Each structure stands twice: as structure tokens, then as C-alpha cells.
Amino acid sequence: ERGISDAYLMANCFVKDNRGETEIIIGKRGAILKADREIGVVEERKPARANINEIEEGEFVEIRGCFVQVFKRSPVYLGCPECNGKVVDGSCLKHGKVEPKKNLILSGLMDDGSGVLRVVLFRELAERISGLKGEDFTGDIEEFYKKIHFLGKEIITSGRVKKSEFSGELEMIV
């Protein structure tokens, strides 16, 4: 039976918030093992720098490149102010009726010289790279995207690589 004092060793894993719940993502070569002795705190490892043409599904990597295209789709989704879960018809599955928050979502193509990868940024990360906020979106998609000025600028980003359910191609969730 698992108790509070149990310790686990994690390798090639990362932790993220998933609608208010903590989620552990195990990379392709990752593992979670119960420790047979007390272990100390392990420093967080930076993701390994990778070339786009070498990455594989399930990896957590860092890429240095330029955004060469931004997909002009609605840049916001309505989220619950409590858990960031999707709000449909004014309701969150967890919190019921809520006043939804406009969360920014941007996606586009990033080129590092070895290949091109679809990259998706949510909430604060999308705001940081674009300098815009979800509240800035008034409904005019063309007008919103005229304010985007990061195309062609070199950036370093990291995230989990997965296969897109829509296209079947690899994409990075930053």
C-alpha cells in the first residue's frame, strides 16, 4: 500500500497541470520506479536540444528555430477561470455555470533548418510570445493576426512532441 513516505524515482518525465490536476508525462525512454531507499531531491533537467528532423513522438525536447507561419484560426478558446477546462454553453464540467475566460491559443510552423514542425502554444506562453492577450480578441481574426510580430524571429521553445489527432503529423505542445 502506498503511503506518504514512499519515494519514487522518475527519469525522462515531466509534470504539467491538466485542468487543475497534476499529470506526469513519461517520455519515450522514461520510467517511474519505487525507490528501495530514501532519495534526495533531484535537480530538474532541461530538455535536450534536438533538431526537428530527429525528434520522435513522446519526447520532451528543446528546439531553436523561427516561426515561419502562424495558422489564422480563432486565437481563443473559452476556459473555466478555476481550472482552465473548456467551457461549453457557459458551463464547465467541473465547476458548472461560470463566466468564461478568453484563453489565447496560437499554432504555426517552426523551422530550425533541419525541418518544419507544427507548434502549439496555450495561455501564458502564447501571450508571452505574441505580446497579446485573449481579451485582445474582438472577433476579427484578420485584425488580430495583423498584430503578430514574431514571425521570422529566432526563439527557443520546449515541449512534448505528439502525433496530431487531426493531421497525423508530429507537433509540439509548448
Coordinates of C-alpha atoms in Angstrom, one line a residue:
E1 CA 0.0 0.0 0.0
R2 CA 1.3 3.4 -1.0
G3 CA 2.0 5.8 1.9
I4 CA 3.1 9.4 2.2
S5 CA 6.7 8.3 3.0
D6 CA 7.1 6.3 -0.2
A7 CA 9.6 7.8 -2.7
Y8 CA 9.7 7.3 -6.4
L9 CA 12.5 7.9 -8.9
M10 CA 11.4 9.4 -12.2
A11 CA 13.5 9.5 -15.3
N12 CA 12.7 11.3 -18.6
C13 CA 9.4 12.5 -17.2
F14 CA 7.8 15.9 -16.8
V15 CA 4.9 17.2 -14.8
K16 CA 2.2 19.5 -16.1
D17 CA -1.1 21.0 -15.0
N18 CA -4.1 19.4 -16.7
R19 CA -7.2 21.4 -15.9
G20 CA -6.3 21.7 -12.3
E21 CA -4.9 18.2 -11.9
T22 CA -1.2 17.3 -11.8
E23 CA -0.3 15.0 -14.6
I24 CA 3.0 13.1 -15.0
I25 CA 4.1 12.5 -18.6
I26 CA 6.5 9.7 -19.2
G27 CA 8.8 10.2 -22.2
K28 CA 9.7 7.5 -24.7
R29 CA 12.7 6.4 -22.7
G30 CA 11.2 7.3 -19.3
A31 CA 10.4 5.3 -16.2
I32 CA 8.9 5.7 -12.7
L33 CA 10.3 3.3 -10.2
K34 CA 9.6 2.9 -6.5
A35 CA 12.8 3.7 -4.6
D36 CA 14.0 1.0 -2.3
R37 CA 15.8 3.6 -0.1
E38 CA 15.4 7.2 0.8
I39 CA 16.4 9.5 -2.1
G40 CA 17.2 13.2 -2.1
V41 CA 15.7 15.9 -4.3
V42 CA 17.0 15.6 -7.9
E43 CA 17.6 18.8 -9.8
E44 CA 15.2 19.4 -12.7
R45 CA 16.8 18.5 -16.0
K46 CA 16.5 20.8 -19.0
P47 CA 15.1 19.1 -22.1
A48 CA 17.7 18.0 -24.6
R49 CA 18.2 20.3 -27.6
A50 CA 17.1 18.5 -30.7
N51 CA 16.8 19.1 -34.5
I52 CA 13.3 18.8 -35.8
N53 CA 14.2 16.1 -38.3
E54 CA 15.4 13.9 -35.4
I55 CA 12.6 14.1 -32.9
E56 CA 10.2 11.3 -32.2
E57 CA 6.7 11.1 -30.7
G58 CA 6.7 11.2 -26.8
E59 CA 10.0 13.1 -26.4
F60 CA 10.3 16.2 -24.4
V61 CA 12.7 18.4 -26.3
E62 CA 14.0 21.9 -26.8
I63 CA 14.1 23.4 -30.3
R64 CA 15.8 26.6 -31.5
G65 CA 14.2 28.0 -34.7
C66 CA 11.9 30.6 -36.2
F67 CA 8.2 30.7 -36.7
V68 CA 7.6 30.8 -40.4
Q69 CA 3.9 30.6 -40.4
V70 CA 1.0 31.2 -38.0
F71 CA -2.3 29.5 -38.6
K72 CA -5.1 32.0 -38.8
R73 CA -7.8 30.4 -36.8
S74 CA -9.7 31.7 -33.8
P75 CA -7.0 32.6 -31.3
V76 CA -9.1 32.0 -28.2
Y77 CA -11.0 29.3 -26.5
L78 CA -13.3 29.8 -23.6
G79 CA -11.9 28.3 -20.4
C80 CA -13.1 28.0 -16.9
P81 CA -11.5 30.6 -14.6
E82 CA -11.0 27.9 -11.9
C83 CA -9.4 25.0 -13.8
N84 CA -8.9 26.3 -17.4
G85 CA -11.1 23.4 -18.6
K86 CA -13.2 24.0 -21.8
V87 CA -16.4 25.9 -21.2
V88 CA -19.4 24.9 -23.4
D89 CA -22.6 26.9 -23.3
G90 CA -21.4 28.8 -20.2
S91 CA -20.7 25.6 -18.2
C92 CA -17.5 23.8 -17.0
L93 CA -17.7 20.1 -16.5
K94 CA -16.1 20.5 -13.0
H95 CA -17.5 23.9 -11.8
G96 CA -20.9 24.2 -13.6
K97 CA -22.0 27.7 -14.7
V98 CA -19.1 30.1 -14.9
E99 CA -18.1 33.4 -16.5
P100 CA -15.6 32.0 -19.1
K101 CA -12.2 33.4 -19.6
K102 CA -10.7 34.1 -23.1
N103 CA -7.6 31.9 -23.2
L104 CA -5.1 32.6 -26.0
I105 CA -4.1 29.7 -28.3
L106 CA -1.6 30.1 -31.2
S107 CA -0.3 27.5 -33.6
G108 CA 2.0 27.6 -36.5
L109 CA 5.1 26.2 -38.2
M110 CA 8.6 26.4 -36.7
D111 CA 11.7 25.8 -38.9
D112 CA 15.1 25.1 -37.4
G113 CA 16.9 24.5 -40.7
S114 CA 16.6 20.7 -40.4
G115 CA 12.8 20.5 -40.8
V116 CA 9.5 22.1 -40.0
L117 CA 7.2 21.3 -37.1
R118 CA 3.8 22.4 -36.1
V119 CA 4.0 24.1 -32.7
V120 CA 1.0 24.9 -30.4
L121 CA 1.2 27.5 -27.6
F122 CA -1.5 28.0 -24.9
R123 CA -2.4 30.7 -22.4
E124 CA 0.5 32.5 -20.8
L125 CA 3.1 31.1 -23.3
A126 CA 1.0 32.3 -26.3
E127 CA 0.7 35.7 -24.6
R128 CA 4.4 35.9 -23.9
I129 CA 5.5 35.1 -27.5
S130 CA 2.8 37.3 -29.2
G131 CA 2.6 40.2 -26.7
L132 CA -1.2 39.8 -27.0
K133 CA -3.9 38.6 -24.6
G134 CA -7.0 36.5 -25.2
E135 CA -9.1 39.6 -24.1
D136 CA -7.5 41.5 -27.1
F137 CA -9.5 39.3 -29.5
T138 CA -12.7 41.1 -30.5
G139 CA -13.9 38.6 -33.1
D140 CA -12.0 39.9 -36.1
I141 CA -9.4 37.1 -36.9
E142 CA -7.6 39.1 -39.7
E143 CA -7.3 42.2 -37.5
F144 CA -5.9 40.2 -34.5
Y145 CA -3.2 38.4 -36.6
K146 CA -2.0 41.8 -38.1
K147 CA -0.7 42.5 -34.5
I148 CA 1.5 39.3 -34.6
H149 CA 5.2 40.3 -35.0
F150 CA 7.2 37.2 -34.0
L151 CA 7.4 35.6 -37.5
G152 CA 11.0 35.1 -38.6
K153 CA 12.4 35.8 -35.1
E154 CA 14.6 33.1 -33.6
I155 CA 13.2 31.6 -30.4
I156 CA 14.0 28.7 -28.2
T157 CA 11.0 26.6 -27.1
S158 CA 10.5 23.3 -25.4
G159 CA 7.6 20.9 -25.1
R160 CA 6.2 17.4 -25.6
V161 CA 6.1 16.0 -29.1
K162 CA 3.0 14.1 -30.0
K163 CA 1.2 13.0 -33.1
S164 CA -1.7 15.3 -34.0
E165 CA -5.1 13.7 -33.9
F166 CA -6.1 15.9 -36.8
S167 CA -3.2 15.6 -39.2
G168 CA -1.4 12.5 -38.0
E169 CA 1.9 14.6 -38.2
L170 CA 4.2 15.3 -35.2
E171 CA 3.6 18.5 -33.3
M172 CA 5.0 20.1 -30.2
I173 CA 2.8 21.3 -27.3
V174 CA 4.8 24.0 -25.7

